[in-house]
Amino acid sequence: MAGERHRRHCGGGDVDRRRDPAVGVKTLVRKPPADERRLDVLGRMPRLRRVVMSRSFQPVSMLLLLAPFALAIVAGLLGTSAGNRNFGIVFVWIVWWAVLMVLMVPGFGRIWCTICPIPAPGEWIQRRGIIGGGGKLRTLGLRWPRRLRNMWIQNVGFLILALFSMIILTRPTVSAGVILGLAGVAVSMSLLFENRVFCKYVCPIGGFIGLYSMAAPIELRVRDTQVCVDHRSKDCITGNERGYGCPWMVYPGKLDRNLDCGFCTECLKTCTMDNVVINLRRPGADLAKPGGGKQIDEAYKALIMLACSIIYPAVLFGPWATVRGWASVESLWGWAIYATAFLSATLLFVPGVFWLTVFAAQRRSATGVTIRQAYREYAHSLIPLGLAAWMAFSVGFALTNGSYALAAVSDPLGWGWNLFGTSETGWTPYLSGTAPAIQAAILVGGLLFSIRTTLRVGFRHDPSGTTATRAAVPVVAFLLASTLALLWLYLG
Amino acid sequence: MQTSKRPVIARRSVLLLLVLAALLVPVPAFHAPQTHRISIDASQFEYSPGRLTVNRGDTLQVTLTASDVVHGFFLDGYEIDARVEPGISQQFTVSADRSGKFNYRCSVSCGPLHPFMIGELVVGPNEPLWRASAIAVIAAAAMLIGAGTRRSA
């Protein structure tokens, strides 16, 4: 009983052990390093635990979000072509995007994947129901090819969306088509493959959410890995009457990064050993882990996202109207120039400069780490800065254009309705004078977080620390140059 | 084994002082105030010119025209909002008393790319940019130096 209480309070960690009555008021147990401290959220919040453990938690959340997304599709197809008056554009690319990038991902990691309605219809078809638990999945049962079990499809998908982003962001029909297309692919893949193959290997949004969720201060893990090893039935994989086997095809006993977990909470329900917990932790605890970034695709994801976070504000908010015209496919030649420059920057230039950076770092250190391994691991240091860059971008866009939401919610199709009396609300930019300062603060915070990650990687490569700081200098210079470029775009 | 916290506190104090210096040291303006007569043309989906550079203390007498449809002109930070129709120009004055970059953007829905119809007014010396850059450089250097000395201690 005392052990159970201890687990609830401590989430399996040693953070409060000194105060635990089961152990004693004062013991000789040392406080663990900050990176290893955990706080069991659901243990501390029993009401929230009841909600999360309920079988209806995820389906109801998805259903609640399915309604506005369905309206966004209808508005996109049938509503006004004026993007800033159309619910589809305003809801998805201003409201949803800002909430996702400014609140959800940095604060709650993969919480969006918990409630995302896009794969919901496919999942319900697989399960032959919306709420019921633990049955057999109905699919053709195809196996996802081994060589595609990585992030490359997500990388390519994101780049395609990014290349056409000016059109997607401004044309309601195109925007609706993209959402419908993603939902269609998700449903099709649910019919062919078991579980969330679409979310794990294909969804271009899930790819970067997973990457950036590693910087979040929340995680789903097991309390004690030995309990999982000793537990023969492995209900978290096979499922039981309380829930399904992990839809993300992860064995929770070996889960050590947010990237691999879709936060669907099925394992919380199926675990008969009460061994799965949701922890609060130090932000970025997944970054700089040994073996992190097992494949080069993950490093490329971080590089692509950082490159796009610099290109986007330059193209969308910069004074270069010609480039904006190219990006919005006003002429095929213009778009070809833009696409060539965009792909060269994201796939060649930025990764190439980063390779030179890591090469320089390796030359300055005396470790046995290969350049390939160093490249993959130092790429994790780009994650906090990349996330900060997207936050800065999204904050600026939302503050400037957020007021369109008031009119769009009252008149979602732009047909002259006035459901909530706000359809005549004019455009009002919020905090227009202070937004750059907010963006600068976010970027500098991201830089510091990234430098900390770089140093952790360096000191792990060289535990003696004699050359770690010297090795970190080129990577820090890369991060600083990226930050200064972003500061110039927003403030210069 | 207890290590002294004094060096850490001293390092953090120095860093804090440097950041405060970057935030508070005034950037002098060496230019005498001038009055600029500027014509800005708004068309789908750009302003011409797209970037203006003046010095703090200058005055801008702006003549705004629209060459295709109705456009707006909202200057971030200065909260100036004007509306212009084709063939009817608008005049207004901006006292550039705050340094930094301020976007001007269309405030009247004018087509698909309307939210991205943006220009820039840079009022120099651009203190916010220099201060933010200085803080970034100081903080990066401090973290590197701090990590190096901590390990070598």
XYZ file of C-alpha atoms in Angstrom:
645
model
C 0.000 0.000 0.000
C 2.768 2.322 0.949
C 4.589 1.339 -2.206
C 1.507 2.116 -4.245
C 1.214 5.499 -2.572
C 4.848 6.108 -3.243
C 4.408 5.334 -6.923
C 1.404 7.629 -7.199
C 3.265 10.508 -5.657
C 6.540 10.022 -7.395
C 5.696 8.558 -10.742
C 8.402 5.975 -10.274
C 11.087 8.584 -9.835
C 12.964 9.642 -6.763
C 11.879 13.227 -6.765
C 10.037 13.285 -3.429
C 11.427 10.175 -1.879
C 12.936 12.087 0.973
C 9.464 13.144 2.075
C 7.753 9.804 1.549
C 6.481 8.347 4.804
C 7.212 4.866 3.465
C 10.880 5.692 3.239
C 11.265 8.163 6.036
C 11.320 11.904 6.440
C 15.006 12.132 5.706
C 16.978 9.430 3.970
C 20.348 9.189 2.351
C 18.783 8.837 -1.066
C 20.148 11.598 -3.271
C 17.884 13.795 -5.296
C 18.190 12.778 -8.944
C 19.430 15.192 -11.595
C 16.808 17.636 -12.829
C 16.508 15.815 -16.161
C 15.445 12.628 -14.399
C 12.830 14.122 -12.091
C 9.237 13.246 -12.864
C 5.831 14.112 -11.481
C 2.967 11.687 -12.043
C 0.221 14.015 -13.273
C -2.686 11.592 -13.093
C -1.559 10.358 -9.683
C -1.803 13.927 -8.430
C -5.092 14.639 -10.235
C -7.501 11.727 -9.691
C -10.387 13.468 -11.463
C -8.303 13.966 -14.577
C -7.232 10.333 -14.277
C -10.871 9.230 -14.308
C -11.481 11.292 -17.446
C -8.410 9.966 -19.262
C -9.067 6.366 -18.218
C -12.607 6.549 -19.559
C -13.129 4.698 -22.840
C -15.102 7.633 -24.172
C -12.322 10.184 -23.538
C -10.611 9.961 -26.911
C -13.642 9.269 -29.149
C -15.661 12.113 -27.611
C -12.719 14.511 -27.997
C -12.384 13.471 -31.637
C -16.114 13.829 -32.244
C -16.117 17.311 -30.712
C -13.332 18.366 -33.085
C -14.760 16.524 -36.060
C -17.641 19.017 -36.148
C -15.567 22.190 -36.742
C -13.281 20.345 -39.147
C -16.302 19.121 -41.114
C -17.612 22.693 -41.134
C -14.192 23.871 -42.333
C -14.423 21.456 -45.261
C -17.993 22.489 -46.097
C -17.067 26.170 -45.839
C -14.050 25.588 -48.030
C -16.080 23.877 -50.728
C -19.273 25.931 -50.606
C -18.404 29.156 -48.819
C -17.017 32.486 -49.939
C -13.729 32.502 -51.818
C -12.476 35.364 -49.616
C -10.118 33.490 -47.328
C -10.285 35.924 -44.430
C -14.099 35.592 -44.359
C -14.178 31.816 -44.793
C -14.392 29.607 -41.690
C -12.285 26.928 -43.367
C -9.263 29.194 -43.759
C -9.703 31.159 -40.550
C -10.413 28.182 -38.305
C -7.706 25.887 -39.669
C -4.827 28.169 -40.577
C -5.217 30.894 -37.977
C -7.001 29.455 -34.921
C -6.019 25.776 -35.077
C -2.484 26.446 -36.248
C -1.825 29.057 -33.558
C -3.267 26.883 -30.776
C -1.259 23.909 -32.063
C 2.096 25.650 -32.359
C 1.916 28.119 -29.487
C 0.130 26.058 -26.826
C -0.337 22.387 -27.638
C 3.030 21.236 -28.956
C 5.300 23.243 -26.619
C 3.077 22.676 -23.586
C 1.532 19.266 -24.083
C 3.599 17.471 -26.722
C 1.464 15.144 -28.779
C -1.872 16.040 -27.191
C -3.138 17.035 -30.649
C -2.615 13.474 -31.891
C -4.811 12.310 -28.996
C -7.781 14.292 -30.241
C -7.072 14.706 -33.980
C -10.259 13.949 -35.922
C -8.543 13.216 -39.252
C -7.744 9.523 -38.573
C -10.878 9.046 -36.450
C -13.247 7.683 -39.141
C -10.644 5.158 -40.271
C -9.978 4.047 -36.721
C -13.695 3.642 -36.029
C -14.073 1.554 -39.172
C -11.185 -0.658 -38.011
C -12.836 -1.097 -34.632
C -16.396 -1.369 -35.965
C -17.446 1.163 -33.380
C -16.622 4.481 -31.827
C -16.296 3.868 -28.104
C -16.163 0.112 -27.512
C -12.888 -1.392 -26.419
C -10.608 -4.283 -27.005
C -12.006 -6.081 -30.029
C -10.260 -7.393 -33.090
C -9.308 -4.831 -35.715
C -10.931 -5.281 -39.122
C -8.490 -4.479 -41.909
C -6.846 -6.276 -44.786
C -3.967 -6.712 -42.365
C -1.213 -5.633 -44.751
C 2.179 -4.972 -43.239
C 3.774 -1.576 -43.698
C 7.007 -2.035 -45.686
C 10.075 -2.120 -43.487
C 12.003 0.349 -45.641
C 9.242 2.911 -45.146
C 9.261 2.677 -41.358
C 10.821 6.087 -40.979
C 10.004 9.763 -41.453
C 10.854 10.153 -45.125
C 7.240 10.084 -46.347
C 6.381 12.657 -43.690
C 9.331 14.778 -44.771
C 8.284 14.655 -48.420
C 4.626 15.252 -47.551
C 5.487 18.283 -45.472
C 7.682 19.714 -48.222
C 4.877 19.295 -50.765
C 2.417 21.061 -48.468
C 5.002 23.743 -47.746
C 5.665 24.304 -51.448
C 1.997 25.017 -52.058
C 1.358 26.698 -48.723
C 0.541 30.122 -50.209
C -2.328 28.573 -52.140
C -3.441 26.301 -49.313
C -3.472 29.223 -46.874
C -5.449 31.537 -49.101
C -7.790 29.443 -51.283
C -10.656 27.867 -49.301
C -11.331 25.140 -51.874
C -7.686 24.071 -51.928
C -7.541 24.110 -48.143
C -10.663 21.949 -47.928
C -9.197 19.627 -50.558
C -6.028 19.164 -48.520
C -7.966 18.267 -45.349
C -10.249 15.938 -47.300
C -7.248 14.385 -49.011
C -5.490 13.732 -45.699
C -8.674 12.243 -44.221
C -9.155 10.113 -47.345
C -5.621 8.744 -47.197
C -6.037 8.084 -43.460
C -9.269 6.127 -43.986
C -7.839 4.188 -46.922
C -4.782 3.217 -44.953
C -6.947 2.134 -42.026
C -8.725 -0.253 -44.352
C -5.470 -1.699 -45.638
C -3.191 -1.668 -42.599
C -3.736 -2.270 -38.916
C -3.545 0.556 -36.406
C -2.362 4.115 -37.017
C 0.050 3.531 -39.882
C -1.081 6.814 -41.440
C -0.364 8.814 -38.275
C 2.957 7.149 -37.605
C 4.523 7.061 -41.049
C 2.546 9.314 -43.401
C 0.856 12.298 -41.728
C 2.996 15.363 -42.530
C 1.594 17.206 -39.522
C 2.116 14.323 -37.120
C 5.751 14.166 -38.226
C 6.730 17.567 -36.948
C 4.416 17.380 -33.929
C 6.221 14.182 -32.930
C 9.620 15.752 -33.459
C 8.853 18.878 -31.451
C 6.981 16.952 -28.766
C 10.379 15.774 -27.553
C 10.915 19.294 -26.212
C 7.633 19.260 -24.283
C 7.409 19.065 -20.493
C 5.068 16.065 -20.581
C 5.493 12.399 -21.428
C 3.753 9.036 -21.312
C 6.032 6.336 -19.900
C 6.045 3.249 -17.722
C 6.880 3.582 -14.024
C 9.083 0.549 -13.883
C 10.412 -1.187 -16.979
C 11.036 -4.384 -15.019
C 7.300 -4.691 -14.351
C 6.769 -4.729 -18.129
C 9.516 -7.306 -18.623
C 7.976 -9.601 -16.002
C 4.431 -9.115 -17.251
C 3.844 -12.044 -19.595
C 0.510 -11.160 -21.230
C 1.659 -7.767 -22.588
C -1.884 -6.401 -22.705
C -0.534 -3.058 -23.879
C 0.403 -4.741 -27.169
C -2.328 -7.332 -27.522
C -5.181 -5.345 -25.991
C -7.823 -6.589 -23.577
C -11.435 -5.872 -22.733
C -10.413 -2.433 -21.397
C -8.658 -1.205 -24.494
C -6.806 -1.885 -27.737
C -3.220 -2.875 -28.242
C -1.065 0.174 -28.897
C -2.392 1.736 -32.124
C 1.054 3.281 -32.675
C 2.686 -0.151 -32.550
C 4.925 0.770 -29.649
C 5.916 -1.409 -26.699
C 5.495 0.999 -23.769
C 8.099 -0.882 -21.750
C 10.772 0.391 -24.131
C 9.257 3.784 -24.843
C 11.793 6.494 -24.104
C 10.911 9.326 -26.510
C 7.710 11.258 -27.222
C 8.374 10.939 -30.946
C 7.294 7.303 -30.973
C 4.143 7.699 -28.858
C 0.862 9.090 -30.205
C -0.455 9.795 -26.702
C -3.681 7.904 -27.470
C -3.814 6.629 -23.845
C -4.858 3.081 -24.837
C -1.926 1.614 -22.858
C -3.049 3.516 -19.781
C -6.341 1.660 -20.046
C -5.043 -1.789 -20.974
C -2.196 -1.987 -18.449
C -3.338 -4.362 -15.723
C -0.251 -3.547 -13.655
C -1.059 0.181 -13.340
C 2.422 0.750 -14.669
C 1.753 3.455 -17.281
C 1.901 7.079 -16.212
C 1.756 10.551 -17.665
C 4.628 12.572 -16.217
C 5.518 16.191 -15.960
C 9.243 16.515 -16.541
C 11.934 18.982 -17.426
C 11.304 20.251 -21.003
C 13.479 18.576 -23.580
C 14.266 15.504 -21.509
C 14.093 13.351 -24.664
C 16.686 15.409 -26.488
C 20.338 14.417 -26.434
C 19.621 10.875 -25.329
C 22.062 8.171 -26.380
C 21.020 6.732 -29.702
C 18.538 9.548 -30.182
C 17.809 10.154 -33.812
C 18.424 6.584 -34.842
C 18.076 7.417 -38.519
C 19.112 10.304 -40.684
C 15.430 10.964 -41.590
C 14.854 12.385 -38.135
C 17.816 14.750 -38.453
C 16.492 15.835 -41.830
C 13.082 16.489 -40.306
C 14.679 18.865 -37.786
C 16.683 20.592 -40.542
C 13.722 20.897 -42.904
C 11.549 22.362 -40.170
C 14.221 24.889 -39.148
C 14.827 25.898 -42.772
C 11.081 26.329 -43.363
C 10.752 28.382 -40.198
C 13.184 30.868 -41.768
C 11.780 30.744 -45.303
C 8.129 31.135 -44.282
C 8.351 34.534 -42.561
C 10.605 35.787 -45.354
C 8.142 34.786 -48.082
C 4.843 35.416 -46.321
C 5.647 38.505 -44.260
C 8.665 39.964 -46.036
C 8.585 42.971 -48.355
C 9.394 40.830 -51.402
C 6.059 40.727 -53.241
C 7.666 39.139 -56.300
C 8.704 36.078 -54.309
C 5.242 35.925 -52.787
C 3.809 35.923 -56.300
C 6.079 33.044 -57.275
C 5.047 31.087 -54.169
C 1.378 31.565 -55.009
C 1.906 30.090 -58.491
C 1.039 33.251 -60.416
C 3.283 31.932 -63.174
C 4.684 28.476 -63.724
C 8.210 29.787 -64.276
C 8.078 31.869 -61.136
C 6.889 28.909 -59.124
C 9.602 26.718 -60.661
C 12.251 29.207 -59.502
C 10.677 29.346 -56.053
C 10.361 25.544 -55.808
C 13.975 25.054 -56.889
C 15.228 27.603 -54.364
C 12.965 26.228 -51.629
C 13.983 22.606 -52.123
C 17.649 23.516 -52.514
C 17.542 25.446 -49.245
C 15.677 22.797 -47.264
C 17.289 19.653 -48.671
C 20.775 20.777 -49.646
C 21.924 24.153 -48.366
C 20.844 24.062 -44.723
C 21.660 20.343 -44.239
C 24.966 20.924 -46.048
C 25.970 23.876 -43.872
C 24.972 21.875 -40.811
C 27.109 18.968 -42.003
C 30.094 21.323 -42.274
C 29.254 22.593 -38.802
C 29.213 19.099 -37.324
C 32.378 18.242 -39.246
C 34.079 21.246 -37.662
C 32.729 20.195 -34.277
C 34.159 16.708 -34.693
C 37.523 18.088 -35.732
C 37.636 20.073 -32.498
C 36.832 17.098 -30.297
C 38.712 13.927 -29.511
C 35.854 11.477 -29.326
C 35.313 8.273 -31.225
C 31.891 9.360 -32.417
C 31.409 9.084 -36.164
C 30.384 12.121 -38.158
C 27.140 10.362 -39.095
C 26.254 9.720 -35.471
C 27.274 13.233 -34.464
C 25.151 14.675 -37.295
C 22.085 12.768 -36.113
C 22.579 13.647 -32.481
C 23.541 17.305 -32.881
C 20.468 17.702 -35.117
C 18.428 17.320 -31.936
C 19.828 20.614 -30.758
C 17.915 22.279 -33.621
C 14.584 21.137 -32.221
C 14.068 23.785 -29.487
C 15.127 26.627 -31.786
C 12.966 25.287 -34.620
C 9.978 25.051 -32.309
C 10.628 28.569 -31.034
C 10.873 29.844 -34.622
C 7.498 28.302 -35.471
C 6.036 29.723 -32.265
C 7.293 33.200 -33.168
C 5.872 32.854 -36.675
C 2.512 31.639 -35.387
C 2.252 34.300 -32.664
C 2.770 37.069 -35.188
C 0.291 35.610 -37.653
C -2.362 34.937 -35.000
C -2.091 38.370 -33.360
C -2.362 40.099 -36.717
C -5.158 38.020 -38.190
C -6.892 36.498 -35.153
C -9.731 39.027 -35.267
C -10.996 37.428 -38.489
C -12.189 34.530 -36.324
C -14.912 36.650 -34.729
C -16.561 37.366 -38.072
C -15.980 33.874 -39.469
C -17.585 32.091 -36.538
C -20.762 34.134 -36.970
C -20.813 33.777 -40.734
C -18.787 30.618 -41.463
C -19.654 30.378 -45.138
C -19.627 34.097 -45.847
C -23.276 33.996 -46.860
C -24.366 36.952 -44.762
C -25.336 35.066 -41.600
C -24.867 36.597 -38.170
C -25.178 33.658 -35.781
C -23.456 35.239 -32.766
C -23.759 38.911 -33.661
C -20.078 39.290 -34.553
C -20.127 38.965 -38.326
C -19.487 42.693 -38.822
C -16.442 42.718 -36.543
C -13.688 44.541 -38.369
C -10.081 43.529 -38.740
C -8.130 44.428 -35.598
C -4.465 43.555 -35.185
C -3.679 42.812 -31.542
C -0.479 44.007 -29.824
C 0.907 45.208 -33.140
C 3.560 47.302 -31.385
C 4.742 44.622 -28.956
C 4.499 41.505 -31.126
C 8.133 41.818 -32.347
C 9.380 41.945 -28.758
C 7.374 38.816 -27.924
C 8.799 37.085 -30.989
C 12.348 38.107 -30.075
C 11.939 36.783 -26.530
C 10.640 33.452 -27.841
C 13.551 33.154 -30.279
C 16.216 33.949 -27.688
C 14.604 31.447 -25.312
C 14.683 28.805 -28.058
C 18.337 29.590 -28.753
C 19.314 29.064 -25.125
C 17.341 25.828 -24.958
C 19.097 24.632 -28.119
C 22.543 25.580 -26.828
C 21.832 23.629 -23.647
C 20.929 20.596 -25.773
C 24.108 21.024 -27.825
C 26.225 21.073 -24.687
C 24.492 17.979 -23.350
C 25.234 16.130 -26.585
C 28.824 17.322 -26.496
C 29.379 16.285 -22.890
C 27.835 12.905 -23.574
C 30.226 12.350 -26.444
C 33.108 13.437 -24.250
C 32.290 12.727 -20.583
C 35.651 14.060 -19.462
C 34.517 17.400 -20.853
C 37.977 18.381 -22.047
C 36.943 19.027 -25.630
C 33.162 19.088 -25.363
C 32.775 22.854 -25.135
C 35.230 23.422 -27.978
C 33.302 20.934 -30.091
C 30.057 22.710 -29.299
C 31.304 26.066 -30.593
C 30.570 25.460 -34.324
C 27.096 24.092 -33.558
C 26.360 27.035 -31.273
C 27.590 29.352 -34.045
C 25.119 27.683 -36.449
C 22.305 28.112 -33.943
C 23.270 31.713 -33.286
C 23.432 32.506 -37.013
C 19.976 30.989 -37.504
C 18.634 33.014 -34.579
C 20.146 36.259 -35.859
C 18.626 35.579 -39.289
C 15.229 35.074 -37.671
C 15.637 38.192 -35.520
C 16.500 40.173 -38.632
C 13.401 38.854 -40.405
C 11.130 39.852 -37.550
C 12.870 42.988 -36.278
C 15.327 44.123 -38.936
C 31.751 17.124 -1.464
C 30.372 20.627 -1.444
C 31.623 23.059 -4.061
C 31.423 26.802 -3.624
C 28.515 28.519 -5.319
C 30.277 31.879 -5.421
C 31.800 31.515 -8.901
C 28.406 30.477 -10.296
C 26.689 33.456 -8.684
C 29.448 35.751 -9.930
C 29.129 34.420 -13.489
C 25.366 34.836 -13.437
C 25.710 38.367 -12.077
C 28.090 39.292 -14.878
C 25.715 37.771 -17.441
C 22.785 39.660 -15.945
C 24.753 42.920 -16.050
C 25.700 42.352 -19.680
C 22.094 41.604 -20.644
C 20.899 44.698 -18.747
C 23.552 46.753 -20.524
C 22.339 45.400 -23.869
C 18.796 46.311 -22.907
C 19.426 49.752 -21.439
C 22.402 51.342 -23.196
C 20.933 54.033 -25.447
C 21.791 53.861 -29.124
C 22.578 57.418 -30.213
C 21.014 58.920 -33.335
C 23.440 61.094 -35.296
C 21.045 62.469 -37.900
C 19.243 65.768 -37.838
C 15.465 65.336 -38.192
C 14.235 65.481 -41.775
C 10.893 65.573 -43.496
C 10.368 62.955 -46.203
C 7.667 63.305 -48.835
C 6.890 59.750 -49.804
C 4.470 58.318 -52.344
C 3.280 54.785 -51.681
C 1.256 52.928 -54.258
C -0.898 49.986 -53.178
C -1.756 47.274 -55.671
C -2.618 43.595 -55.469
C -0.684 42.440 -53.391
C 2.196 44.774 -52.769
C 3.179 48.254 -51.759
C 5.608 50.212 -53.831
C 8.032 50.935 -52.284
C 7.953 47.801 -50.138
C 10.552 49.019 -47.671
C 11.176 52.489 -46.299
C 14.153 53.491 -44.183
C 14.199 56.698 -42.138
C 15.821 57.954 -38.958
C 14.213 58.402 -35.598
C 12.845 61.939 -35.320
C 12.075 62.212 -39.022
C 8.633 63.067 -40.329
C 6.995 61.219 -43.211
C 4.410 63.007 -45.293
C 2.821 60.074 -47.092
C 0.725 60.210 -50.225
C -1.057 56.900 -50.609
C -2.563 55.784 -53.912
C -4.270 52.606 -55.090
C -3.772 51.437 -58.643
C -6.330 48.619 -58.934
C -8.863 48.055 -56.127
C -9.590 49.556 -52.715
C -6.721 49.019 -50.300
C -5.849 49.937 -46.752
C -2.681 50.986 -44.962
C -2.197 50.008 -41.326
C 1.129 50.837 -39.725
C 1.976 48.439 -36.883
C 2.997 50.097 -33.653
C 1.909 53.553 -34.820
C -1.701 52.382 -35.215
C -2.178 54.551 -38.327
C -5.022 53.251 -40.469
C -5.942 54.699 -43.870
C -8.198 53.567 -46.707
C -7.568 54.455 -50.321
C -9.662 54.029 -53.453
C -8.316 54.027 -57.012
C -8.017 57.567 -58.342
C -8.416 59.230 -54.938
C -5.166 59.619 -53.066
C -4.846 59.911 -49.304
C -2.362 62.040 -47.373
C -1.235 61.496 -43.820
C 1.758 62.203 -41.650
C 3.852 59.835 -39.591
C 6.189 61.122 -36.891
C 8.859 58.477 -36.718
C 9.516 58.824 -32.998
C 9.954 55.125 -32.231
C 12.846 53.113 -33.589
C 12.558 49.605 -34.983
C 10.836 47.857 -37.851
C 7.143 48.455 -38.326
C 5.154 46.567 -40.907
C 2.524 48.339 -42.936
C -0.192 46.062 -44.133
C -3.429 46.179 -46.043
C -6.444 46.663 -43.776
C -9.133 46.262 -46.453
C -9.835 42.812 -47.915
C -8.455 43.110 -51.409
C -8.102 39.529 -52.685
C -6.661 36.127 -51.914
C -3.224 37.281 -50.767
C -4.586 40.230 -48.787
C -3.240 39.004 -45.392
C 0.242 38.934 -46.896
C 0.210 42.380 -48.511
C 2.947 43.785 -46.316
C 5.629 46.464 -46.451
C 8.240 47.598 -43.939
C 9.115 50.923 -42.343
C 12.498 50.784 -40.648
C 13.191 53.612 -38.226
C 16.864 53.705 -37.407
C 18.910 53.204 -35.449
C 17.039 49.912 -35.142
C 17.403 49.543 -31.388
C 15.105 46.511 -30.929
C 17.094 44.507 -33.484
C 20.480 45.448 -32.055
C 19.392 44.836 -28.484
C 17.840 41.449 -29.258
C 20.904 40.432 -31.264
C 23.254 41.572 -28.496
C 21.296 39.597 -25.903
C 21.394 36.492 -28.110
C 25.160 36.777 -28.630
C 25.891 37.516 -24.961
C 23.681 34.680 -23.738
C 25.206 32.196 -26.214
C 28.742 33.185 -25.248
C 27.904 33.062 -21.550
C 26.463 29.568 -21.849
C 29.546 28.321 -23.668
C 31.985 29.965 -21.267
C 29.927 28.845 -18.285
C 29.846 25.242 -19.484
C 33.589 25.259 -20.150
C 34.595 26.695 -16.797
C 32.140 24.482 -14.909
C 33.684 21.361 -16.404
C 37.237 22.488 -15.989
C 36.639 23.509 -12.325
